[in-house]
């Protein structure tokens, strides 16, 4: 990539970062906001390891093992490629895994940069990732292990926030367990004070020029034994800040870790509620009469609504909303006007049937919202009675029922008092 092209990409990314910060509210009342808006943030995902402890002796390494239906690496990339404050993601892979990696990123949007091949050690792989970003000259870089797929957006945010004021910051957790030092005979030799001890996690974030220089210095000095980038940074004289990590952000190391992660994700999918929303709309015209049925309430009026049943337009719309939420047809399919059984029927029968269908699917009604469009009769005096009636039919608390009314400013058929229309929305929660 030529230098003019790099400059154009960099300027575009800065504009993207600024717009993202504005949208997420980072510019409002934040002491570090002026610096955040000018920081080009990248991430290096280290995925070049062989993962032998989790491979069970065959197949691809752990970052390509499937958990919750997709590879570990895919979950990790989702966290960074989808994070609004991470502008560019660079993945470092093993040369033998190009096909497996291509399958992981197929359809991923936004996509990471083309991968680079790592070295014989994690330290060498990180340096390869940093060198790939060098021409772009980012301000910040987050270095993260591919085998930590459960990293939370809030942890990423915390590391980035501290980098606005510090040259290095790592996610970490204070040690809570009592530590023992073992002797050569396998017996406890000593108890290690845990005060001030932290467990390092990733992402580990750095000012890009500083960590690139530190890695090059370690390479030139023949120091290839650092277990993480924070240790290398400390050796190079960088001050590293500790940022609260998360217990969920664990590293998958063994085959048992992979199995546990798979069970956890499958459990989440199985128990996550399936929240659905349905909409309904209905219209009935006025004919001669002395009352209307609306929302399950009989209201005296100069006309009545015409329909095969009692023409309760509000309950009809709500019935369709519930049926729509569970994908079970509409009111006309279950109660056709051609069927004499429903001649003059109370519309609460239709609504109760829709509620029964929700329950039969193991679901529950979260809330319902009805809007009635008419010039007359006035809905306000009957609103609470409607809410109580609907709640009783559905078997839910009245606090989950909303009834609203509006006119159409004397426009259209409702404005000419030719009839009444109603719109309804229903939220249904089904088992995952």
GROMACS .gro file of C-alpha atoms in nm:
model
  432
    1UNK     CA    1   0.000   0.000   0.000
    2UNK     CA    2   0.144   0.338  -0.102
    3UNK     CA    3   0.188   0.615   0.151
    4UNK     CA    4  -0.089   0.834   0.000
    5UNK     CA    5  -0.324   0.536   0.020
    6UNK     CA    6  -0.227   0.472   0.381
    7UNK     CA    7  -0.292   0.836   0.463
    8UNK     CA    8  -0.637   0.819   0.304
    9UNK     CA    9  -0.727   0.503   0.496
   10UNK     CA   10  -0.600   0.655   0.819
   11UNK     CA   11  -0.805   0.973   0.771
   12UNK     CA   12  -1.115   0.769   0.691
   13UNK     CA   13  -1.067   0.555   1.001
   14UNK     CA   14  -1.023   0.863   1.219
   15UNK     CA   15  -1.351   1.003   1.087
   16UNK     CA   16  -1.516   0.667   1.158
   17UNK     CA   17  -1.382   0.668   1.513
   18UNK     CA   18  -1.507   1.022   1.571
   19UNK     CA   19  -1.857   0.938   1.443
   20UNK     CA   20  -1.867   0.625   1.656
   21UNK     CA   21  -1.765   0.818   1.966
   22UNK     CA   22  -2.036   1.076   1.906
   23UNK     CA   23  -2.301   0.809   1.852
   24UNK     CA   24  -2.205   0.622   2.170
   25UNK     CA   25  -2.195   0.937   2.382
   26UNK     CA   26  -1.823   0.933   2.461
   27UNK     CA   27  -1.805   1.307   2.390
   28UNK     CA   28  -2.053   1.400   2.659
   29UNK     CA   29  -1.898   1.500   2.989
   30UNK     CA   30  -1.594   1.273   2.952
   31UNK     CA   31  -1.255   1.413   3.056
   32UNK     CA   32  -1.079   1.187   2.804
   33UNK     CA   33  -1.322   1.240   2.516
   34UNK     CA   34  -1.107   1.492   2.321
   35UNK     CA   35  -0.828   1.234   2.309
   36UNK     CA   36  -1.050   0.936   2.227
   37UNK     CA   37  -1.183   1.105   1.914
   38UNK     CA   38  -0.832   1.129   1.764
   39UNK     CA   39  -0.709   0.778   1.848
   40UNK     CA   40  -0.689   0.518   1.573
   41UNK     CA   41  -0.737   0.186   1.752
   42UNK     CA   42  -0.635  -0.153   1.616
   43UNK     CA   43  -0.638  -0.506   1.751
   44UNK     CA   44  -0.401  -0.796   1.695
   45UNK     CA   45  -0.564  -1.135   1.749
   46UNK     CA   46  -0.301  -1.403   1.812
   47UNK     CA   47  -0.429  -1.726   1.653
   48UNK     CA   48  -0.111  -1.895   1.535
   49UNK     CA   49  -0.067  -2.151   1.811
   50UNK     CA   50  -0.099  -2.526   1.775
   51UNK     CA   51  -0.309  -2.568   2.090
   52UNK     CA   52  -0.178  -2.919   2.152
   53UNK     CA   53  -0.325  -2.947   2.502
   54UNK     CA   54  -0.675  -2.906   2.360
   55UNK     CA   55  -0.633  -3.091   2.031
   56UNK     CA   56  -0.668  -3.444   2.177
   57UNK     CA   57  -0.385  -3.540   1.945
   58UNK     CA   58  -0.572  -3.487   1.619
   59UNK     CA   59  -0.748  -3.223   1.414
   60UNK     CA   60  -0.712  -2.847   1.421
   61UNK     CA   61  -0.591  -2.652   1.727
   62UNK     CA   62  -0.822  -2.510   1.989
   63UNK     CA   63  -0.892  -2.177   1.818
   64UNK     CA   64  -1.074  -2.370   1.544
   65UNK     CA   65  -1.263  -2.605   1.776
   66UNK     CA   66  -1.637  -2.551   1.761
   67UNK     CA   67  -1.819  -2.422   2.067
   68UNK     CA   68  -2.182  -2.318   2.061
   69UNK     CA   69  -2.199  -2.405   1.692
   70UNK     CA   70  -1.903  -2.206   1.561
   71UNK     CA   71  -1.523  -2.192   1.601
   72UNK     CA   72  -1.363  -2.037   1.908
   73UNK     CA   73  -1.187  -1.784   1.685
   74UNK     CA   74  -1.518  -1.675   1.533
   75UNK     CA   75  -1.651  -1.578   1.877
   76UNK     CA   76  -1.333  -1.381   1.945
   77UNK     CA   77  -1.349  -1.197   1.613
   78UNK     CA   78  -1.715  -1.111   1.673
   79UNK     CA   79  -1.609  -0.930   1.992
   80UNK     CA   80  -1.345  -0.715   1.821
   81UNK     CA   81  -1.468  -0.672   1.462
   82UNK     CA   82  -1.807  -0.570   1.597
   83UNK     CA   83  -1.674  -0.333   1.862
   84UNK     CA   84  -1.748   0.030   1.765
   85UNK     CA   85  -1.418   0.160   1.906
   86UNK     CA   86  -1.192  -0.090   1.730
   87UNK     CA   87  -1.116   0.037   1.381
   88UNK     CA   88  -0.895  -0.237   1.236
   89UNK     CA   89  -0.844  -0.602   1.331
   90UNK     CA   90  -0.531  -0.794   1.230
   91UNK     CA   91  -0.527  -1.171   1.281
   92UNK     CA   92  -0.204  -1.371   1.305
   93UNK     CA   93  -0.239  -1.735   1.197
   94UNK     CA   94  -0.030  -2.045   1.134
   95UNK     CA   95   0.068  -2.105   0.773
   96UNK     CA   96  -0.095  -2.450   0.789
   97UNK     CA   97  -0.436  -2.312   0.885
   98UNK     CA   98  -0.521  -2.081   0.595
   99UNK     CA   99  -0.820  -2.287   0.479
  100UNK     CA  100  -0.959  -2.320   0.830
  101UNK     CA  101  -0.919  -1.947   0.885
  102UNK     CA  102  -1.090  -1.865   0.555
  103UNK     CA  103  -1.390  -2.068   0.669
  104UNK     CA  104  -1.402  -1.878   0.999
  105UNK     CA  105  -1.420  -1.531   0.844
  106UNK     CA  106  -1.653  -1.622   0.557
  107UNK     CA  107  -1.945  -1.382   0.583
  108UNK     CA  108  -1.797  -1.190   0.877
  109UNK     CA  109  -1.877  -0.820   0.858
  110UNK     CA  110  -1.689  -0.603   0.913
  111UNK     CA  111  -1.403  -0.830   0.812
  112UNK     CA  112  -1.049  -0.818   0.954
  113UNK     CA  113  -0.746  -0.734   0.744
  114UNK     CA  114  -0.590  -1.018   0.543
  115UNK     CA  115  -0.414  -1.246   0.794
  116UNK     CA  116  -0.040  -1.258   0.849
  117UNK     CA  117   0.159  -1.571   0.929
  118UNK     CA  118   0.302  -1.586   1.276
  119UNK     CA  119   0.633  -1.715   1.408
  120UNK     CA  120   0.751  -2.008   1.614
  121UNK     CA  121   0.647  -1.843   1.942
  122UNK     CA  122   0.362  -1.625   2.058
  123UNK     CA  123   0.606  -1.338   2.098
  124UNK     CA  124   0.720  -1.373   1.736
  125UNK     CA  125   0.358  -1.390   1.618
  126UNK     CA  126   0.267  -1.070   1.800
  127UNK     CA  127   0.563  -0.893   1.641
  128UNK     CA  128   0.445  -1.013   1.298
  129UNK     CA  129   0.102  -0.865   1.367
  130UNK     CA  130   0.250  -0.536   1.481
  131UNK     CA  131   0.475  -0.515   1.176
  132UNK     CA  132   0.173  -0.568   0.951
  133UNK     CA  133   0.012  -0.259   1.106
  134UNK     CA  134   0.326  -0.047   1.105
  135UNK     CA  135   0.259   0.137   0.778
  136UNK     CA  136  -0.088   0.233   0.902
  137UNK     CA  137   0.076   0.386   1.211
  138UNK     CA  138  -0.216   0.343   1.453
  139UNK     CA  139  -0.222   0.517   1.788
  140UNK     CA  140  -0.337   0.220   1.996
  141UNK     CA  141  -0.318  -0.156   1.965
  142UNK     CA  142  -0.500  -0.421   2.166
  143UNK     CA  143  -0.331  -0.761   2.171
  144UNK     CA  144  -0.567  -1.049   2.246
  145UNK     CA  145  -0.547  -1.428   2.259
  146UNK     CA  146  -0.777  -1.603   2.012
  147UNK     CA  147  -0.850  -1.861   2.281
  148UNK     CA  148  -1.033  -1.603   2.497
  149UNK     CA  149  -1.367  -1.598   2.312
  150UNK     CA  150  -1.574  -1.463   2.600
  151UNK     CA  151  -1.411  -1.120   2.626
  152UNK     CA  152  -1.676  -0.860   2.703
  153UNK     CA  153  -1.722  -0.530   2.528
  154UNK     CA  154  -1.695  -0.349   2.862
  155UNK     CA  155  -1.348  -0.497   2.925
  156UNK     CA  156  -1.232  -0.375   2.582
  157UNK     CA  157  -1.374  -0.032   2.660
  158UNK     CA  158  -1.194  -0.015   2.993
  159UNK     CA  159  -0.856  -0.092   2.839
  160UNK     CA  160  -0.907   0.167   2.563
  161UNK     CA  161  -1.016   0.431   2.815
  162UNK     CA  162  -0.703   0.392   3.026
  163UNK     CA  163  -0.481   0.411   2.717
  164UNK     CA  164  -0.596   0.769   2.670
  165UNK     CA  165  -0.379   0.851   2.972
  166UNK     CA  166  -0.132   0.561   3.002
  167UNK     CA  167   0.113   0.399   2.762
  168UNK     CA  168   0.007   0.044   2.851
  169UNK     CA  169  -0.290  -0.122   3.021
  170UNK     CA  170  -0.392  -0.484   3.068
  171UNK     CA  171  -0.712  -0.656   3.174
  172UNK     CA  172  -0.647  -0.846   3.496
  173UNK     CA  173  -0.816  -0.991   3.803
  174UNK     CA  174  -0.696  -0.970   4.161
  175UNK     CA  175  -0.600  -1.311   4.297
  176UNK     CA  176  -0.870  -1.431   4.535
  177UNK     CA  177  -0.749  -1.784   4.612
  178UNK     CA  178  -0.483  -1.871   4.867
  179UNK     CA  179  -0.157  -1.955   4.687
  180UNK     CA  180   0.074  -2.239   4.779
  181UNK     CA  181   0.431  -2.301   4.666
  182UNK     CA  182   0.507  -2.669   4.613
  183UNK     CA  183   0.830  -2.834   4.704
  184UNK     CA  184   1.012  -3.094   4.491
  185UNK     CA  185   0.836  -3.372   4.684
  186UNK     CA  186   0.492  -3.245   4.588
  187UNK     CA  187   0.419  -3.115   4.937
  188UNK     CA  188   0.336  -2.757   5.028
  189UNK     CA  189   0.659  -2.570   5.087
  190UNK     CA  190   0.509  -2.230   5.166
  191UNK     CA  191   0.199  -2.013   5.152
  192UNK     CA  192   0.244  -1.720   4.919
  193UNK     CA  193   0.087  -1.388   5.026
  194UNK     CA  194  -0.170  -1.291   4.766
  195UNK     CA  195  -0.176  -0.920   4.846
  196UNK     CA  196  -0.109  -0.720   4.532
  197UNK     CA  197  -0.115  -1.024   4.304
  198UNK     CA  198  -0.318  -1.014   3.985
  199UNK     CA  199  -0.400  -1.267   3.712
  200UNK     CA  200  -0.318  -1.119   3.372
  201UNK     CA  201  -0.572  -1.152   3.092
  202UNK     CA  202  -0.606  -1.008   2.745
  203UNK     CA  203  -0.669  -0.772   2.579
  204UNK     CA  204  -0.345  -0.603   2.667
  205UNK     CA  205  -0.339  -0.252   2.524
  206UNK     CA  206  -0.051  -0.027   2.431
  207UNK     CA  207   0.045   0.292   2.255
  208UNK     CA  208   0.143   0.142   1.924
  209UNK     CA  209   0.486   0.302   1.874
  210UNK     CA  210   0.593   0.206   2.226
  211UNK     CA  211   0.502  -0.163   2.206
  212UNK     CA  212   0.642  -0.200   1.853
  213UNK     CA  213   0.972  -0.055   1.972
  214UNK     CA  214   0.969  -0.280   2.280
  215UNK     CA  215   0.909  -0.594   2.072
  216UNK     CA  216   1.186  -0.504   1.827
  217UNK     CA  217   1.422  -0.436   2.118
  218UNK     CA  218   1.346  -0.776   2.275
  219UNK     CA  219   1.402  -0.951   1.941
  220UNK     CA  220   1.735  -0.778   1.887
  221UNK     CA  221   1.842  -0.863   2.243
  222UNK     CA  222   1.758  -1.228   2.191
  223UNK     CA  223   1.487  -1.217   2.460
  224UNK     CA  224   1.227  -1.460   2.328
  225UNK     CA  225   1.100  -1.593   2.660
  226UNK     CA  226   0.826  -1.346   2.757
  227UNK     CA  227   0.496  -1.511   2.841
  228UNK     CA  228   0.284  -1.208   2.762
  229UNK     CA  229   0.320  -0.862   2.612
  230UNK     CA  230   0.288  -0.689   2.947
  231UNK     CA  231   0.600  -0.869   3.073
  232UNK     CA  232   0.788  -0.759   2.762
  233UNK     CA  233   0.662  -0.402   2.807
  234UNK     CA  234   0.777  -0.400   3.170
  235UNK     CA  235   1.123  -0.522   3.063
  236UNK     CA  236   1.137  -0.238   2.810
  237UNK     CA  237   1.057   0.019   3.079
  238UNK     CA  238   0.690   0.084   3.002
  239UNK     CA  239   0.453   0.153   3.291
  240UNK     CA  240   0.164  -0.094   3.270
  241UNK     CA  241  -0.171  -0.009   3.429
  242UNK     CA  242  -0.407  -0.275   3.563
  243UNK     CA  243  -0.767  -0.265   3.440
  244UNK     CA  244  -1.046  -0.481   3.588
  245UNK     CA  245  -1.101  -0.783   3.369
  246UNK     CA  246  -1.377  -1.041   3.395
  247UNK     CA  247  -1.411  -1.395   3.526
  248UNK     CA  248  -1.593  -1.477   3.203
  249UNK     CA  249  -1.285  -1.381   3.003
  250UNK     CA  250  -1.113  -1.712   3.066
  251UNK     CA  251  -0.859  -1.871   2.835
  252UNK     CA  252  -0.946  -2.207   2.683
  253UNK     CA  253  -0.640  -2.422   2.734
  254UNK     CA  254  -0.739  -2.788   2.763
  255UNK     CA  255  -0.985  -3.019   2.591
  256UNK     CA  256  -1.195  -2.999   2.907
  257UNK     CA  257  -1.204  -2.619   2.872
  258UNK     CA  258  -1.338  -2.657   2.517
  259UNK     CA  259  -1.605  -2.903   2.629
  260UNK     CA  260  -1.709  -2.677   2.918
  261UNK     CA  261  -1.731  -2.372   2.689
  262UNK     CA  262  -1.940  -2.567   2.440
  263UNK     CA  263  -2.180  -2.681   2.710
  264UNK     CA  264  -2.207  -2.326   2.846
  265UNK     CA  265  -2.284  -2.173   2.507
  266UNK     CA  266  -2.531  -2.447   2.420
  267UNK     CA  267  -2.701  -2.391   2.755
  268UNK     CA  268  -2.723  -2.019   2.689
  269UNK     CA  269  -2.879  -2.079   2.349
  270UNK     CA  270  -3.122  -2.333   2.494
  271UNK     CA  271  -3.231  -2.112   2.783
  272UNK     CA  272  -3.223  -1.772   2.618
  273UNK     CA  273  -3.578  -1.644   2.579
  274UNK     CA  274  -3.720  -1.616   2.230
  275UNK     CA  275  -3.876  -1.269   2.240
  276UNK     CA  276  -4.115  -1.195   1.956
  277UNK     CA  277  -4.328  -0.900   1.857
  278UNK     CA  278  -4.649  -0.907   1.654
  279UNK     CA  279  -4.861  -0.630   1.501
  280UNK     CA  280  -5.231  -0.615   1.428
  281UNK     CA  281  -5.463  -0.373   1.250
  282UNK     CA  282  -5.838  -0.375   1.203
  283UNK     CA  283  -6.117  -0.150   1.077
  284UNK     CA  284  -6.496  -0.156   1.117
  285UNK     CA  285  -6.753   0.087   0.982
  286UNK     CA  286  -7.040   0.246   1.170
  287UNK     CA  287  -7.404   0.142   1.117
  288UNK     CA  288  -7.721   0.228   1.302
  289UNK     CA  289  -7.715   0.131   1.667
  290UNK     CA  290  -7.681   0.256   2.023
  291UNK     CA  291  -7.347   0.120   2.146
  292UNK     CA  292  -7.001  -0.004   2.046
  293UNK     CA  293  -6.777  -0.273   2.190
  294UNK     CA  294  -6.419  -0.150   2.232
  295UNK     CA  295  -6.147  -0.322   2.426
  296UNK     CA  296  -6.398  -0.562   2.580
  297UNK     CA  297  -6.611  -0.275   2.715
  298UNK     CA  298  -6.965  -0.182   2.608
  299UNK     CA  299  -6.978   0.193   2.542
  300UNK     CA  300  -7.303   0.382   2.468
  301UNK     CA  301  -7.283   0.560   2.132
  302UNK     CA  302  -7.493   0.697   1.850
  303UNK     CA  303  -7.392   0.407   1.622
  304UNK     CA  304  -7.256   0.057   1.643
  305UNK     CA  305  -6.973  -0.110   1.457
  306UNK     CA  306  -7.065  -0.348   1.179
  307UNK     CA  307  -6.916  -0.696   1.176
  308UNK     CA  308  -6.990  -1.067   1.184
  309UNK     CA  309  -6.905  -1.075   1.555
  310UNK     CA  310  -6.948  -0.786   1.799
  311UNK     CA  311  -6.696  -0.595   1.582
  312UNK     CA  312  -6.467  -0.502   1.872
  313UNK     CA  313  -6.200  -0.348   1.654
  314UNK     CA  314  -5.952  -0.314   1.940
  315UNK     CA  315  -5.969  -0.681   2.041
  316UNK     CA  316  -5.955  -0.790   1.678
  317UNK     CA  317  -5.633  -0.596   1.620
  318UNK     CA  318  -5.486  -0.733   1.942
  319UNK     CA  319  -5.582  -1.090   1.850
  320UNK     CA  320  -5.395  -1.054   1.522
  321UNK     CA  321  -5.094  -0.908   1.703
  322UNK     CA  322  -5.069  -1.213   1.931
  323UNK     CA  323  -5.117  -1.455   1.644
  324UNK     CA  324  -4.853  -1.269   1.447
  325UNK     CA  325  -4.604  -1.293   1.731
  326UNK     CA  326  -4.625  -1.673   1.731
  327UNK     CA  327  -4.661  -1.705   1.352
  328UNK     CA  328  -5.005  -1.867   1.371
  329UNK     CA  329  -5.214  -1.707   1.096
  330UNK     CA  330  -5.473  -1.441   1.166
  331UNK     CA  331  -5.817  -1.396   1.314
  332UNK     CA  332  -5.993  -1.460   0.983
  333UNK     CA  333  -5.819  -1.797   0.946
  334UNK     CA  334  -5.925  -1.923   1.290
  335UNK     CA  335  -6.267  -1.752   1.305
  336UNK     CA  336  -6.385  -1.706   0.946
  337UNK     CA  337  -6.686  -1.475   0.894
  338UNK     CA  338  -6.840  -1.747   0.681
  339UNK     CA  339  -6.881  -1.965   0.991
  340UNK     CA  340  -7.223  -1.910   1.151
  341UNK     CA  341  -7.083  -2.004   1.493
  342UNK     CA  342  -6.922  -1.664   1.522
  343UNK     CA  343  -7.228  -1.461   1.427
  344UNK     CA  344  -7.255  -1.194   1.697
  345UNK     CA  345  -6.983  -1.362   1.907
  346UNK     CA  346  -6.804  -1.165   2.176
  347UNK     CA  347  -6.454  -1.080   2.054
  348UNK     CA  348  -6.307  -1.176   2.390
  349UNK     CA  349  -6.346  -1.535   2.270
  350UNK     CA  350  -6.105  -1.467   1.985
  351UNK     CA  351  -5.852  -1.294   2.209
  352UNK     CA  352  -5.868  -1.569   2.471
  353UNK     CA  353  -5.803  -1.828   2.199
  354UNK     CA  354  -5.493  -1.639   2.084
  355UNK     CA  355  -5.368  -1.626   2.443
  356UNK     CA  356  -5.429  -2.002   2.473
  357UNK     CA  357  -5.216  -2.063   2.165
  358UNK     CA  358  -4.929  -1.868   2.325
  359UNK     CA  359  -4.952  -2.074   2.644
  360UNK     CA  360  -4.963  -2.401   2.448
  361UNK     CA  361  -4.625  -2.309   2.302
  362UNK     CA  362  -4.484  -2.264   2.651
  363UNK     CA  363  -4.484  -1.887   2.610
  364UNK     CA  364  -4.604  -1.591   2.805
  365UNK     CA  365  -4.735  -1.251   2.704
  366UNK     CA  366  -4.489  -0.977   2.792
  367UNK     CA  367  -4.705  -0.675   2.717
  368UNK     CA  368  -4.973  -0.551   2.478
  369UNK     CA  369  -5.030  -0.204   2.341
  370UNK     CA  370  -5.351  -0.093   2.164
  371UNK     CA  371  -5.411   0.237   1.987
  372UNK     CA  372  -5.768   0.326   1.887
  373UNK     CA  373  -5.821   0.577   1.602
  374UNK     CA  374  -6.155   0.755   1.615
  375UNK     CA  375  -6.326   1.092   1.655
  376UNK     CA  376  -6.595   0.944   1.878
  377UNK     CA  377  -6.676   0.800   2.123
  378UNK     CA  378  -6.427   0.941   2.371
  379UNK     CA  379  -6.191   0.670   2.489
  380UNK     CA  380  -6.043   0.842   2.795
  381UNK     CA  381  -6.332   0.774   3.035
  382UNK     CA  382  -6.323   0.402   2.947
  383UNK     CA  383  -5.947   0.348   2.922
  384UNK     CA  384  -5.896   0.183   3.262
  385UNK     CA  385  -6.198  -0.042   3.215
  386UNK     CA  386  -6.051  -0.156   2.884
  387UNK     CA  387  -5.712  -0.226   3.037
  388UNK     CA  388  -5.877  -0.430   3.314
  389UNK     CA  389  -6.091  -0.624   3.066
  390UNK     CA  390  -5.799  -0.705   2.835
  391UNK     CA  391  -5.577  -0.805   3.127
  392UNK     CA  392  -5.848  -1.041   3.251
  393UNK     CA  393  -5.892  -1.205   2.911
  394UNK     CA  394  -5.518  -1.254   2.868
  395UNK     CA  395  -5.447  -1.353   3.227
  396UNK     CA  396  -5.181  -1.086   3.277
  397UNK     CA  397  -5.136  -0.789   3.507
  398UNK     CA  398  -5.306  -0.468   3.393
  399UNK     CA  399  -4.966  -0.300   3.417
  400UNK     CA  400  -4.872  -0.494   3.104
  401UNK     CA  401  -5.163  -0.349   2.907
  402UNK     CA  402  -5.161  -0.010   2.737
  403UNK     CA  403  -5.463   0.148   2.572
  404UNK     CA  404  -5.423   0.475   2.384
  405UNK     CA  405  -5.647   0.677   2.157
  406UNK     CA  406  -5.597   0.940   1.891
  407UNK     CA  407  -5.796   1.119   1.625
  408UNK     CA  408  -5.694   1.160   1.264
  409UNK     CA  409  -5.758   1.536   1.271
  410UNK     CA  410  -6.087   1.488   1.083
  411UNK     CA  411  -5.902   1.326   0.793
  412UNK     CA  412  -6.000   1.000   0.627
  413UNK     CA  413  -6.289   0.771   0.711
  414UNK     CA  414  -6.227   0.793   1.085
  415UNK     CA  415  -6.213   1.170   1.062
  416UNK     CA  416  -6.548   1.168   0.883
  417UNK     CA  417  -6.684   0.945   1.162
  418UNK     CA  418  -6.755   0.661   0.924
  419UNK     CA  419  -6.589   0.401   1.143
  420UNK     CA  420  -6.310   0.314   1.387
  421UNK     CA  421  -5.963   0.167   1.332
  422UNK     CA  422  -5.726   0.010   1.580
  423UNK     CA  423  -5.359  -0.085   1.583
  424UNK     CA  424  -5.203  -0.326   1.832
  425UNK     CA  425  -4.860  -0.458   1.924
  426UNK     CA  426  -4.793  -0.764   2.140
  427UNK     CA  427  -4.469  -0.899   2.284
  428UNK     CA  428  -4.452  -1.271   2.347
  429UNK     CA  429  -4.170  -1.457   2.523
  430UNK     CA  430  -4.127  -1.818   2.412
  431UNK     CA  431  -3.877  -2.077   2.539
  432UNK     CA  432  -3.540  -2.059   2.363
   0.00000   0.00000   0.00000
